[in-house]
XYZ file of C-alpha atoms in Angstrom:
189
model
C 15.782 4.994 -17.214
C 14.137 8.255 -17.664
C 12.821 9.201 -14.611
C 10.597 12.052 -16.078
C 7.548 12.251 -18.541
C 8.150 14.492 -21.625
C 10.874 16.564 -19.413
C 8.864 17.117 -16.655
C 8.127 15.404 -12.773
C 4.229 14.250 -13.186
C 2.107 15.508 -10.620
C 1.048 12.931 -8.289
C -2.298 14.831 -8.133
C -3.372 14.768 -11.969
C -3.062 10.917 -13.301
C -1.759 11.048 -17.063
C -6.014 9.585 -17.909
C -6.260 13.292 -17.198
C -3.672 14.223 -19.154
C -4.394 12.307 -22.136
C -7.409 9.646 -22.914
C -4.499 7.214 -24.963
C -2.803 6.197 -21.661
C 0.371 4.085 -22.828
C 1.976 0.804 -21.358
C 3.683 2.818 -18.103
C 2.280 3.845 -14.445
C 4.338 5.951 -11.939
C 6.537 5.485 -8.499
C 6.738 7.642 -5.778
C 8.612 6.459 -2.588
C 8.132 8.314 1.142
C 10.676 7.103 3.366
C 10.086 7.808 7.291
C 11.990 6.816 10.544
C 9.684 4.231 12.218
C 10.411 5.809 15.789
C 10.106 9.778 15.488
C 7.965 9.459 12.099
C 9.971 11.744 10.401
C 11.564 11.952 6.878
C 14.661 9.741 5.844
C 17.067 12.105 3.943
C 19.192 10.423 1.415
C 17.698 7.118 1.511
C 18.561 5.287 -1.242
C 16.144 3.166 -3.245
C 16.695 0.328 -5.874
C 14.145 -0.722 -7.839
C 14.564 -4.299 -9.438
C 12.207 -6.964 -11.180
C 10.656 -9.453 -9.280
C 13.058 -12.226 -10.232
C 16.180 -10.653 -7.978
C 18.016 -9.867 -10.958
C 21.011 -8.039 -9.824
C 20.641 -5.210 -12.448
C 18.952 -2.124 -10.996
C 15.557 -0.336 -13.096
C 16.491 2.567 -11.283
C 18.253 4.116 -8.558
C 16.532 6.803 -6.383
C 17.214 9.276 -3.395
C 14.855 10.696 -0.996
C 14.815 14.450 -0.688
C 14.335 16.980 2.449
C 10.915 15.541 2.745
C 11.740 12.231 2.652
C 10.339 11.856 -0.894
C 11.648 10.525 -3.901
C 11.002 12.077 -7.592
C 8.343 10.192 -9.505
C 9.272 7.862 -11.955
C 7.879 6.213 -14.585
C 7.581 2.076 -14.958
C 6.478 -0.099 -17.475
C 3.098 -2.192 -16.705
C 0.396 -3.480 -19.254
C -1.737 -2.389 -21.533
C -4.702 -0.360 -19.268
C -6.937 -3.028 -21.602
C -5.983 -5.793 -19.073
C -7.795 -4.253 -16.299
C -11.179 -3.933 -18.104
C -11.411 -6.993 -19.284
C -12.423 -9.741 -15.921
C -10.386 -12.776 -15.467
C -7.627 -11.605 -18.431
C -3.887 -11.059 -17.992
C -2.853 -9.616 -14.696
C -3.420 -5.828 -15.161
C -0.601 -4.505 -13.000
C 3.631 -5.152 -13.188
C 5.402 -6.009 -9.997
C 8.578 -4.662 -9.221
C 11.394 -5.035 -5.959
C 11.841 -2.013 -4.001
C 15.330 -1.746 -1.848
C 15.533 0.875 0.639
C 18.976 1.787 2.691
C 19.927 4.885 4.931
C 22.603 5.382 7.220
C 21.722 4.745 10.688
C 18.673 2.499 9.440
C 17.902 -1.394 8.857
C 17.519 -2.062 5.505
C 13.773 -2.548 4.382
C 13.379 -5.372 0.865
C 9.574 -4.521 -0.238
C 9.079 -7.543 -2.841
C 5.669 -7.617 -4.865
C 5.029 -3.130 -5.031
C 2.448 -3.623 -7.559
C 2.332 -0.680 -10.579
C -0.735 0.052 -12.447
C -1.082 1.354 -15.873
C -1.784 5.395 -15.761
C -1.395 5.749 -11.893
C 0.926 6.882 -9.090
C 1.984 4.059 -6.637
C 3.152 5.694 -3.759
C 4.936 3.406 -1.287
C 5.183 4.258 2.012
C 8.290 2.759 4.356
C 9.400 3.262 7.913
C 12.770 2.551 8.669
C 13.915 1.373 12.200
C 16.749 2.938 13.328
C 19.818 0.405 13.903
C 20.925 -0.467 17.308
C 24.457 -0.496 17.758
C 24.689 -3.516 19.908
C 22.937 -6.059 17.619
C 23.805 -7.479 14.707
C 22.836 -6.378 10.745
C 19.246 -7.095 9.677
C 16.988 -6.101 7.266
C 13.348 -6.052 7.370
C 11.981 -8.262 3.937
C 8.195 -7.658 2.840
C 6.797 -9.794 0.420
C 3.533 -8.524 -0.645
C 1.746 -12.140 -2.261
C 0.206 -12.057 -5.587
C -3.616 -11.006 -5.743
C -6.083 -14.299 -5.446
C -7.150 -13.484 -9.158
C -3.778 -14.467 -10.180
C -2.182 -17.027 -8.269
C -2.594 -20.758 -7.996
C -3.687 -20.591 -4.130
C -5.190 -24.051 -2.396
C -9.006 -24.195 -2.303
C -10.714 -22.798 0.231
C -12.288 -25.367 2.820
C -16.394 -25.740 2.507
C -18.121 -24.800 5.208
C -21.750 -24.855 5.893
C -23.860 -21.918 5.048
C -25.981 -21.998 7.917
C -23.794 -22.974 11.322
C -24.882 -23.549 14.409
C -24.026 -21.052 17.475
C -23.243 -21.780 20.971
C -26.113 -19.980 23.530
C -24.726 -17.183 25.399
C -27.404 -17.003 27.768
C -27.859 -13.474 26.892
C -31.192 -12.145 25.710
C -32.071 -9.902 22.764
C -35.453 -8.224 23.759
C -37.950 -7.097 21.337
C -38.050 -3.475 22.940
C -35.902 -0.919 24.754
C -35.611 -2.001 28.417
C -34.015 1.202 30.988
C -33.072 -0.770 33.723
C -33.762 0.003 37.357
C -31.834 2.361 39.526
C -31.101 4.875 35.679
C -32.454 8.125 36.086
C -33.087 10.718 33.731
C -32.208 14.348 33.956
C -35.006 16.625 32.273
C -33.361 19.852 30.873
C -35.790 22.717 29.687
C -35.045 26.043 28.588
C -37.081 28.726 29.871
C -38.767 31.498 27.293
């Protein structure tokens, strides 16, 4: 997969809409791995990136750097046209991210959504493993967005409820209590 755009790292800070009005079929991925307990960066972390189906073939393979970042690469995601017209095709691709570092509990991130002509950074905190306990990972499923998902219907409810009395009383005006004093501070000319 080429992880580059016409031989060179986008910058996260300019979206390719700046770039170029004729944004193609692709949006960007930008990983930023940190341990969970000092909240600093996770050298050498790798990342997998997979579709959502858990295939077993790898998009692409990534390593943080230094900072804890990975290099931004580019995915493929609809046409930008999906996301201005209401109620059409989901606008966005989903992809399975898979992060592992030495010392660290695996992290599954299932749903990352990508959107056409943007950078989707994804943030992860790893917890550091503990010798004495078994092997875990940590699996996040991010659902799919309400728009486009069969979800059950939400419950009526009446517009207008009735409330429970508190016993409290909203006044009409400002009330200082009793027994609050004021301290009058001039300045002298």
């Amino acid at each position: 997969m080429d992880t580059t755009t016409n031989g060179q790292t986008p910058d996260i800070n300019e979206t390719p809409m700046q770039k170029n009005d004729n944004i193609s079929n692709v949006g960007y991925f930008q990983a930023f791995v940190t341990s969970s307990v000092s909240g600093r960066p996770v050298e050498n972390a790798s990342i997998e990136i997979t579709y959502p189906d858990f295939s077993d073939s790898a998009i692409d393979n990534l390593t943080t750097d230094s900072s804890g970042k990975t290099p931004v690469i580019t995915l493929r995601t609809p046409p930008l046209q999906y996301s201005m017209t209401p109620l059409s095709n989901q606008p966005y691709s989903v992809y399975n991210v898979l992060v592992r570092a030495r010392g660290y509990e695996e992290v599954e991130i299932a749903g990352t959504e990508i959107l056409p002509g943007e950078t989707s950074i994804q943030n992860i905190s790893l917890i550091p493993i503990d010798e004495n306990e078994p092997e875990s990972a940590e699996v996040f499923v991010i659902p799919p967005h309400t728009l486009y998902a069969e979800y059950p219907p939400k419950i009526p409810e009446d517009e207008i409820k009735e409330t429970n009395e508190s016993g409290e009383v909203v006044l009409s005006r400002v009330v200082i209590p009793d027994g609050v004093r004021f301290l009058h501070f001039f300045s002298i000319r």
